[in-house]
CSV table of C-alpha atoms and ligand atoms in Angstrom, one decimal:
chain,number,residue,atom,x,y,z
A,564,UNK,CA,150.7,-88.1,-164.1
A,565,UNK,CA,147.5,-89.4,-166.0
A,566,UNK,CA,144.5,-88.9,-164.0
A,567,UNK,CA,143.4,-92.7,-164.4
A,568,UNK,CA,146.7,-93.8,-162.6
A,569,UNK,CA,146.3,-94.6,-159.0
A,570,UNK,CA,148.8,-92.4,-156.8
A,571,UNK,CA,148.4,-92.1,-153.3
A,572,UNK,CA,150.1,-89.3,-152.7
A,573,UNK,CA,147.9,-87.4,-155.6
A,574,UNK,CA,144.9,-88.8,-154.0
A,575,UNK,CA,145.7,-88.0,-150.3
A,576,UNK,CA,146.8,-84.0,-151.3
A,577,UNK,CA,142.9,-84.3,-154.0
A,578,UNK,CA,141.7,-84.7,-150.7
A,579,UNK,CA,142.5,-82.6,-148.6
A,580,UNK,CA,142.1,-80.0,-151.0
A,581,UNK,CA,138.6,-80.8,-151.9
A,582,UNK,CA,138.1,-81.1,-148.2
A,583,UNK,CA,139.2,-77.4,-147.7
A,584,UNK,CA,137.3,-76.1,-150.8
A,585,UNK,CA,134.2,-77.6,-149.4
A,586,UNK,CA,134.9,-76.0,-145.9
A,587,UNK,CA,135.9,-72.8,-147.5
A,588,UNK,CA,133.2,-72.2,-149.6
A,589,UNK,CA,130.1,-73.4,-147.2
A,590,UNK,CA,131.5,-70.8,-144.1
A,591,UNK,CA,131.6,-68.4,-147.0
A,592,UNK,CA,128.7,-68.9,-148.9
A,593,UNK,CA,127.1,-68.9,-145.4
A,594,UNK,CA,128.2,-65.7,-144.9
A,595,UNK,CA,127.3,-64.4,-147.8
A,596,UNK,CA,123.8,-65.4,-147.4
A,597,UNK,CA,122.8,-65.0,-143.9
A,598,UNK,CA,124.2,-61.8,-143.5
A,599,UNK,CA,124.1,-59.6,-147.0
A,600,UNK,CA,122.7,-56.0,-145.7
A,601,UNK,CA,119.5,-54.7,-146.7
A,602,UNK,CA,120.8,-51.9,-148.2
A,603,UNK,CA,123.9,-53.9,-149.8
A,604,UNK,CA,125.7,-51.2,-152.0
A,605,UNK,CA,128.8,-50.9,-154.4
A,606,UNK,CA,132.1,-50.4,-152.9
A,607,UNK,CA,134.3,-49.8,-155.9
A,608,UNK,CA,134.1,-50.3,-159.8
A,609,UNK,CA,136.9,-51.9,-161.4
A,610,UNK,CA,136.7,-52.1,-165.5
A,611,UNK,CA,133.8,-49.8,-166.0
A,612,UNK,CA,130.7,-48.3,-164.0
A,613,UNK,CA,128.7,-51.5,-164.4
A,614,UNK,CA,131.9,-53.7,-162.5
A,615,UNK,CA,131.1,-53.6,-159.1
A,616,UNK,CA,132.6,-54.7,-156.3
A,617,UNK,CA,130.8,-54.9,-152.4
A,618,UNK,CA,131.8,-55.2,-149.4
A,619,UNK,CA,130.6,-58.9,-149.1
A,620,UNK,CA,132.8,-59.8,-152.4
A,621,UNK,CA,136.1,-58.0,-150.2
A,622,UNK,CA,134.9,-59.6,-147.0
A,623,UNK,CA,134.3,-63.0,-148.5
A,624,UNK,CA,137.7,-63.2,-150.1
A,625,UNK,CA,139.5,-62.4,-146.9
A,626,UNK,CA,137.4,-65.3,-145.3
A,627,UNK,CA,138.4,-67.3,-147.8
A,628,UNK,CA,142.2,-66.6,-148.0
A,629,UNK,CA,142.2,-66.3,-144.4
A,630,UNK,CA,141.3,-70.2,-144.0
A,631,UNK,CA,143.7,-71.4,-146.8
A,632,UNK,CA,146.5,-69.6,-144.8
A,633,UNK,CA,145.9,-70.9,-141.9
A,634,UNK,CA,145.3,-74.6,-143.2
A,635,UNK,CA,148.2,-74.6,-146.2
A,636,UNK,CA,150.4,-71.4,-145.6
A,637,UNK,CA,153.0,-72.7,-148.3
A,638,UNK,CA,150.3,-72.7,-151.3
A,639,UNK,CA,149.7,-70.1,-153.9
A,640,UNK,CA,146.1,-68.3,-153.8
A,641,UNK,CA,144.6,-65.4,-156.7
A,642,UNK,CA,141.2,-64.1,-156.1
A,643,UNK,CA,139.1,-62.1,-158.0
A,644,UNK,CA,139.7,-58.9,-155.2
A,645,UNK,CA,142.9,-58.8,-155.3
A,646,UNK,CA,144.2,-61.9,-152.9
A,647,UNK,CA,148.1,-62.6,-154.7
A,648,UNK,CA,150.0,-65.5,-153.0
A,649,UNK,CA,153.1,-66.6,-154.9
A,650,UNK,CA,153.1,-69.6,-152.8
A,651,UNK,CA,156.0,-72.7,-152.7
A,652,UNK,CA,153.9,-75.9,-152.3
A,653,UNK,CA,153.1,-75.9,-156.3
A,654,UNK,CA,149.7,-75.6,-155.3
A,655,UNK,CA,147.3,-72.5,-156.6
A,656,UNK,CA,143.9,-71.4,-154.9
A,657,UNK,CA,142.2,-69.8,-157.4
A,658,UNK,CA,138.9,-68.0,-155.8
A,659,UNK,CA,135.8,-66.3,-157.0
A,660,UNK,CA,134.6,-64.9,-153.9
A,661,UNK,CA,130.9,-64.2,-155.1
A,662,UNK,CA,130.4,-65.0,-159.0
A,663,UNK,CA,127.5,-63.7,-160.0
A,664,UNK,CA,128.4,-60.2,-158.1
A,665,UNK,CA,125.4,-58.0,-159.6
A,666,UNK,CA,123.2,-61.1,-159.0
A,667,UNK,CA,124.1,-60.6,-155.3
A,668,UNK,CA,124.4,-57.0,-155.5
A,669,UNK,CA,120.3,-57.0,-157.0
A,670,UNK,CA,119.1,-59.5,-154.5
A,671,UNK,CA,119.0,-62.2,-157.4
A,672,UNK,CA,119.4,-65.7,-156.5
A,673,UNK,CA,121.9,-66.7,-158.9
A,674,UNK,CA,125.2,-66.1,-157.5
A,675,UNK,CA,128.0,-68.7,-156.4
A,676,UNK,CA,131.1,-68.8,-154.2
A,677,UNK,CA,134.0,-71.0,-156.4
A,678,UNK,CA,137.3,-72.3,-155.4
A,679,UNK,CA,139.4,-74.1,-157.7
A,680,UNK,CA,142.8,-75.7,-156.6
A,681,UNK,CA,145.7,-76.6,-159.3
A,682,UNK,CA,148.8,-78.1,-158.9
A,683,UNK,CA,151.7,-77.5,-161.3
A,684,UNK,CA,148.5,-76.0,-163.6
A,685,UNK,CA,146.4,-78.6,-163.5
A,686,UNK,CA,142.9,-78.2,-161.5
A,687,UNK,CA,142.7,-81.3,-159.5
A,688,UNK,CA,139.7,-79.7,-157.7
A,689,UNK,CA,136.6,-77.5,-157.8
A,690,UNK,CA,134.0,-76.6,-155.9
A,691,UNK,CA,130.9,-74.5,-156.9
A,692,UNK,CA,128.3,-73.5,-154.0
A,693,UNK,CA,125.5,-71.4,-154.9
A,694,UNK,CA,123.6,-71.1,-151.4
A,695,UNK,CA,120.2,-69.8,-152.5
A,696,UNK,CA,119.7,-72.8,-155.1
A,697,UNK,CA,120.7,-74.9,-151.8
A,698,UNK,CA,123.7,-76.9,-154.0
A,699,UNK,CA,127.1,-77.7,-154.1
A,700,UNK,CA,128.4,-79.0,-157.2
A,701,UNK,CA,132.5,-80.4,-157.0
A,702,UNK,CA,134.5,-82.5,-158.9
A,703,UNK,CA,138.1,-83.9,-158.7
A,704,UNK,CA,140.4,-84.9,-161.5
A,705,UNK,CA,139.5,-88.0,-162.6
A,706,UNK,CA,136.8,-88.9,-159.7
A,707,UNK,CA,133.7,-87.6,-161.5
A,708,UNK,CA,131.5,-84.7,-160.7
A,709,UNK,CA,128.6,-84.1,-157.7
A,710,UNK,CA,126.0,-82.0,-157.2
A,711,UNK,CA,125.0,-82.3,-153.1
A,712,UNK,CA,126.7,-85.6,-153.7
A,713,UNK,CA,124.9,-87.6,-156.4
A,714,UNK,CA,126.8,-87.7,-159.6
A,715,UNK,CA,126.3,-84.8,-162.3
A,716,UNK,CA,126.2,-85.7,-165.7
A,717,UNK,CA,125.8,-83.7,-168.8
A,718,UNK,CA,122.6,-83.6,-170.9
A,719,UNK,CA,123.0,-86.1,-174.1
A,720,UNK,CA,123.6,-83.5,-177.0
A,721,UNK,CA,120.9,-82.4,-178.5
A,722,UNK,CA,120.7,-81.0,-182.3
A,723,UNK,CA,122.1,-78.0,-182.6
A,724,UNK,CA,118.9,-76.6,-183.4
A,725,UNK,CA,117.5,-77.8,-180.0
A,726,UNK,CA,120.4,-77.0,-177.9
A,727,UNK,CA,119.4,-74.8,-174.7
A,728,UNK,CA,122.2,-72.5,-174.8
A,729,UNK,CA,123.7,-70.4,-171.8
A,730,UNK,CA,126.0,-67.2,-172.2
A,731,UNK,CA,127.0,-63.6,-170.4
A,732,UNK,CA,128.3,-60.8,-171.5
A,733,UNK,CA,131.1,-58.3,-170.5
A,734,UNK,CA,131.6,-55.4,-168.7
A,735,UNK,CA,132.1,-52.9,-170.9
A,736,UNK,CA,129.8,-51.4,-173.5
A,737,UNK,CA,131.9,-52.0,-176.4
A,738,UNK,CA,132.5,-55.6,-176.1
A,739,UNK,CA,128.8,-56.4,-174.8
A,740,UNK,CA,127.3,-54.5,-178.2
A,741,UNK,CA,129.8,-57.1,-180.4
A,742,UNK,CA,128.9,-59.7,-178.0
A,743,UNK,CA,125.0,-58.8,-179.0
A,744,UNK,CA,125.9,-59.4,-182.5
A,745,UNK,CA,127.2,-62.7,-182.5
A,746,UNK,CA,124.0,-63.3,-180.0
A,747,UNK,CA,121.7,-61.8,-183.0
A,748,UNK,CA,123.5,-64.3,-185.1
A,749,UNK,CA,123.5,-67.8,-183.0
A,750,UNK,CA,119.8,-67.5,-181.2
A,751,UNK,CA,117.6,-68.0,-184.7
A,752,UNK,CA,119.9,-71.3,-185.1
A,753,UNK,CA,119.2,-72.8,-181.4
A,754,UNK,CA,116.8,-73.5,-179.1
A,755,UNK,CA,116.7,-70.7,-177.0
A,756,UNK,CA,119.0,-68.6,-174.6
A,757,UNK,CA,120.3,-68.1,-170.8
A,758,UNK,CA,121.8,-65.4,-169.3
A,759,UNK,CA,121.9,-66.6,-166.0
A,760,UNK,CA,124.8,-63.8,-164.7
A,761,UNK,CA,127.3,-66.4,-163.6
A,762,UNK,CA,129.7,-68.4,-165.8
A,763,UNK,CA,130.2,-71.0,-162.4
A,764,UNK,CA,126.8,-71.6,-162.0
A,765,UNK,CA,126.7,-71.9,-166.0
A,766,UNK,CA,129.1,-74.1,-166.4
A,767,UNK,CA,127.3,-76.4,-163.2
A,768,UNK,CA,124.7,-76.0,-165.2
A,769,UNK,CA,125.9,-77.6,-168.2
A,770,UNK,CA,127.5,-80.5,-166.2
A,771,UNK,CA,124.1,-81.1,-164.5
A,772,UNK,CA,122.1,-81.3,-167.9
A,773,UNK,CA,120.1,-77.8,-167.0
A,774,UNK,CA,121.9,-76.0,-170.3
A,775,UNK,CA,122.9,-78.2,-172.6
A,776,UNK,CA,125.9,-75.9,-173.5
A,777,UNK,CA,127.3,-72.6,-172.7
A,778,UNK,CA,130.4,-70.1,-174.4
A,779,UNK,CA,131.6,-66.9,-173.1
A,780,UNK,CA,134.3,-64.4,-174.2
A,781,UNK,CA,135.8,-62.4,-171.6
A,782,UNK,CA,135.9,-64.9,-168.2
A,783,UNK,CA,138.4,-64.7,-165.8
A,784,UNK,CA,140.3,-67.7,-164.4
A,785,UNK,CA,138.4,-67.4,-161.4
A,786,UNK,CA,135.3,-67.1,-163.1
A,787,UNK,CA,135.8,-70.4,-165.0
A,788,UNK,CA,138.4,-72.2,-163.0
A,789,UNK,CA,136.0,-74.6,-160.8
A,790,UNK,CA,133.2,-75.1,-163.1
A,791,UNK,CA,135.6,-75.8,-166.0
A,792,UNK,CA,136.7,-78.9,-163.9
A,793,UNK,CA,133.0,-79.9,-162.9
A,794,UNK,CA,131.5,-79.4,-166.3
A,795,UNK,CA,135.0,-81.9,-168.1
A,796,UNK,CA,134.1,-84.4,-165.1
A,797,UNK,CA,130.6,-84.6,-165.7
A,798,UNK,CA,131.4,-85.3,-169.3
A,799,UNK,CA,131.5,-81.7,-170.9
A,800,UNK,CA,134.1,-80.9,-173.6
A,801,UNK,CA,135.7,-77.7,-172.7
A,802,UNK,CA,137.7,-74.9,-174.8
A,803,UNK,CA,138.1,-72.0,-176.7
A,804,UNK,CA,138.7,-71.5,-180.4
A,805,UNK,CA,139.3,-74.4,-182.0
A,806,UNK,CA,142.8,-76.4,-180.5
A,807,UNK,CA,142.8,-74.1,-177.6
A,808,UNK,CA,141.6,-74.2,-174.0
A,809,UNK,CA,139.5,-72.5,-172.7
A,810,UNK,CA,140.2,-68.6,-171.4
A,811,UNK,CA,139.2,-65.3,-171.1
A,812,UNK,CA,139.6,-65.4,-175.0
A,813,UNK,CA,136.8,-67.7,-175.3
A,814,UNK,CA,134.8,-70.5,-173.0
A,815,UNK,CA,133.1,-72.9,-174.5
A,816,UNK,CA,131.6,-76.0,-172.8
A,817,UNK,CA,128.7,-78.5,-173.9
A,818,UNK,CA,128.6,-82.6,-174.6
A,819,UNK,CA,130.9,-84.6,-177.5
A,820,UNK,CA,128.2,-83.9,-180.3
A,821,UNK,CA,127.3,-80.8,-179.6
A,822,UNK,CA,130.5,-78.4,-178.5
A,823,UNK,CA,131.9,-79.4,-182.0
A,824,UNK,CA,129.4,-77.7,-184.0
A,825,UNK,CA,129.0,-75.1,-181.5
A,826,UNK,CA,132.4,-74.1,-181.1
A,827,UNK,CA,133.1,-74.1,-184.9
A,828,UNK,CA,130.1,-71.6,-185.6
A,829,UNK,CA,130.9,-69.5,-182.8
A,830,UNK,CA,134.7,-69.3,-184.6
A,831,UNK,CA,132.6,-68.2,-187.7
A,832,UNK,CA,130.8,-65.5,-186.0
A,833,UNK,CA,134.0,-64.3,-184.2
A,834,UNK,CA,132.7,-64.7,-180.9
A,835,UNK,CA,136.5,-64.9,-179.5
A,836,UNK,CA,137.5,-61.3,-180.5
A,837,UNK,CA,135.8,-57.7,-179.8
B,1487,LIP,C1,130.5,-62.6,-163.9
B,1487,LIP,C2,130.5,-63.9,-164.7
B,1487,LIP,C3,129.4,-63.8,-165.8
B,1487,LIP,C4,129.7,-62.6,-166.7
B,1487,LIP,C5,129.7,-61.4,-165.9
B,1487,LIP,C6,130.7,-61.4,-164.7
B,1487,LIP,P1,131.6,-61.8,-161.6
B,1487,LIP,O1,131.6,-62.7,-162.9
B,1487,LIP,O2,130.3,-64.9,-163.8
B,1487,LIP,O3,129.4,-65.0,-166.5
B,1487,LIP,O4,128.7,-62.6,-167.7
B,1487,LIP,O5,129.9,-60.3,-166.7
B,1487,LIP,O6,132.0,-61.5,-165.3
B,1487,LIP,O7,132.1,-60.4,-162.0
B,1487,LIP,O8,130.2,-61.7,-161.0
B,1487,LIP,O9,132.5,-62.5,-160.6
């Protein structure tokens, strides 16, 4: 179904999904915030020594799940910890329970909780709620994109030369020293650089005109899910290498004008392989 076509049915289910996202992430992000231990530590490592995982990412998943099963026990759900729901209703919860986890873990402001929900693939909602900036940024297919309610849009693109550009690294030490590379490579040609620490707030950040792009190599689905649909609906281009959408191969977002030339220098420097 087009996105510009009216269905009630579409638009009743958009809804009450971005109804329970907002829910969802506010008790969690409240959580998160209001009740982070002073001496917060690492639970477990997943990839490498520098992937950490706390208690507060476990605890904030299972908060999260808890309410989508409870609300819509037939959908689907994957989370960054582990939550794995086949589901029957066609719809899939796709969670980040704290992005921005070392962020959190150091006491650093920038960190996020997103949901994302997708039926039969498509996202058709996401919500992004980064607590200590005091926002909330969402979108629906085909409805637009908010940040604490007024409407986000994208930064006009700039010239490449004066494009603000966000980016992150990965967790292990191979792929961050290629990663520094193509960094070496791309920062004489721009403005200047972020590394804020999460791809969701990035990717907000693009669709609220604060970066006026950002790529990644190496996101998860639940890393990219939400903002993906916030940065598209506040007027962002989104992808990978050129053709392809985006994925842990390669995220790319930034305004018509600018994600072009972005994302065809960033295939010239190989930014979408180790
Ligand atoms: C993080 C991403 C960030 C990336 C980090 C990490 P996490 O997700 O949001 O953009 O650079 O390496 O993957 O692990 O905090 O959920």
């Amino acid at each position: 179904m087009r996105s510009d076509v009216t269905d009630p049915v579409n638009d009743q289910l958009k809804a009450e999904l971005l109804e329970l996202a907002l829910e969802a992430a506010h008790r969690a992000g409240d959580f998160l915030r209001d009740g982070r231990p002073a001496d917060l530590g690492v639970a477990a490592t997943k990839s490498s020594a520098v992937d950490v995982v706390t208690e507060m990412d476990i605890a904030s998943e299972k908060l999260i799940t808890g309410l989508i099963a409870d609300r819509r026990p037939d959908d689907g759900v994957i989370g960054e910890e582990g939550a794995s729901v086949e589901g029957t209703s066609g719809v899939q919860w796709v969670i980040d329970p704290i992005d921005g986890t070392v962020n959190y873990l150091y006491g650093l402001p920038s960190w996020a909780v997103s949901i994302a929900a997708r039926k039969d693939g498509e996202t058709l909602v996401g919500v992004v709620h980064a607590p200590l900036r005091g926002e909330t940024y969402r979108a629906v297919l085909g409805e637009g994109a908010q940040v604490n309610g007024h409407p986000a849009r994208v930064r006009p693109a700039p010239a490449f030369g004066l494009a603000l550009v966000g980016t992150g690294f990965g967790y292990l030490a191979e792929r961050r020293a290629r990663q520094a590379e193509v960094l070496r490579r791309l920062v004489p040609e721009v403005r200047d650089i972020r590394r804020g620490g999460s791809a969701a707030i990035d990717l907000c950040d693009v669709a609220t005109g604060r970066l006026d792009a950002y790529y990644e190599r190496g996101l998860n689905p639940w890393d990219y899910a939400a903002g993906d649909l916030i940065a598209r609906e506040a007027g962002a281009l989104t992808g990978g290498r050129p053709g392809e959408p985006l994925s842990t191969e390669l995220t790319v977002a930034a305004p018509p004008g600018l994600f072009e030339p972005l994302q065809a220098r960033l295939e010239d420097l190989g930014a979408w392989h180790d």
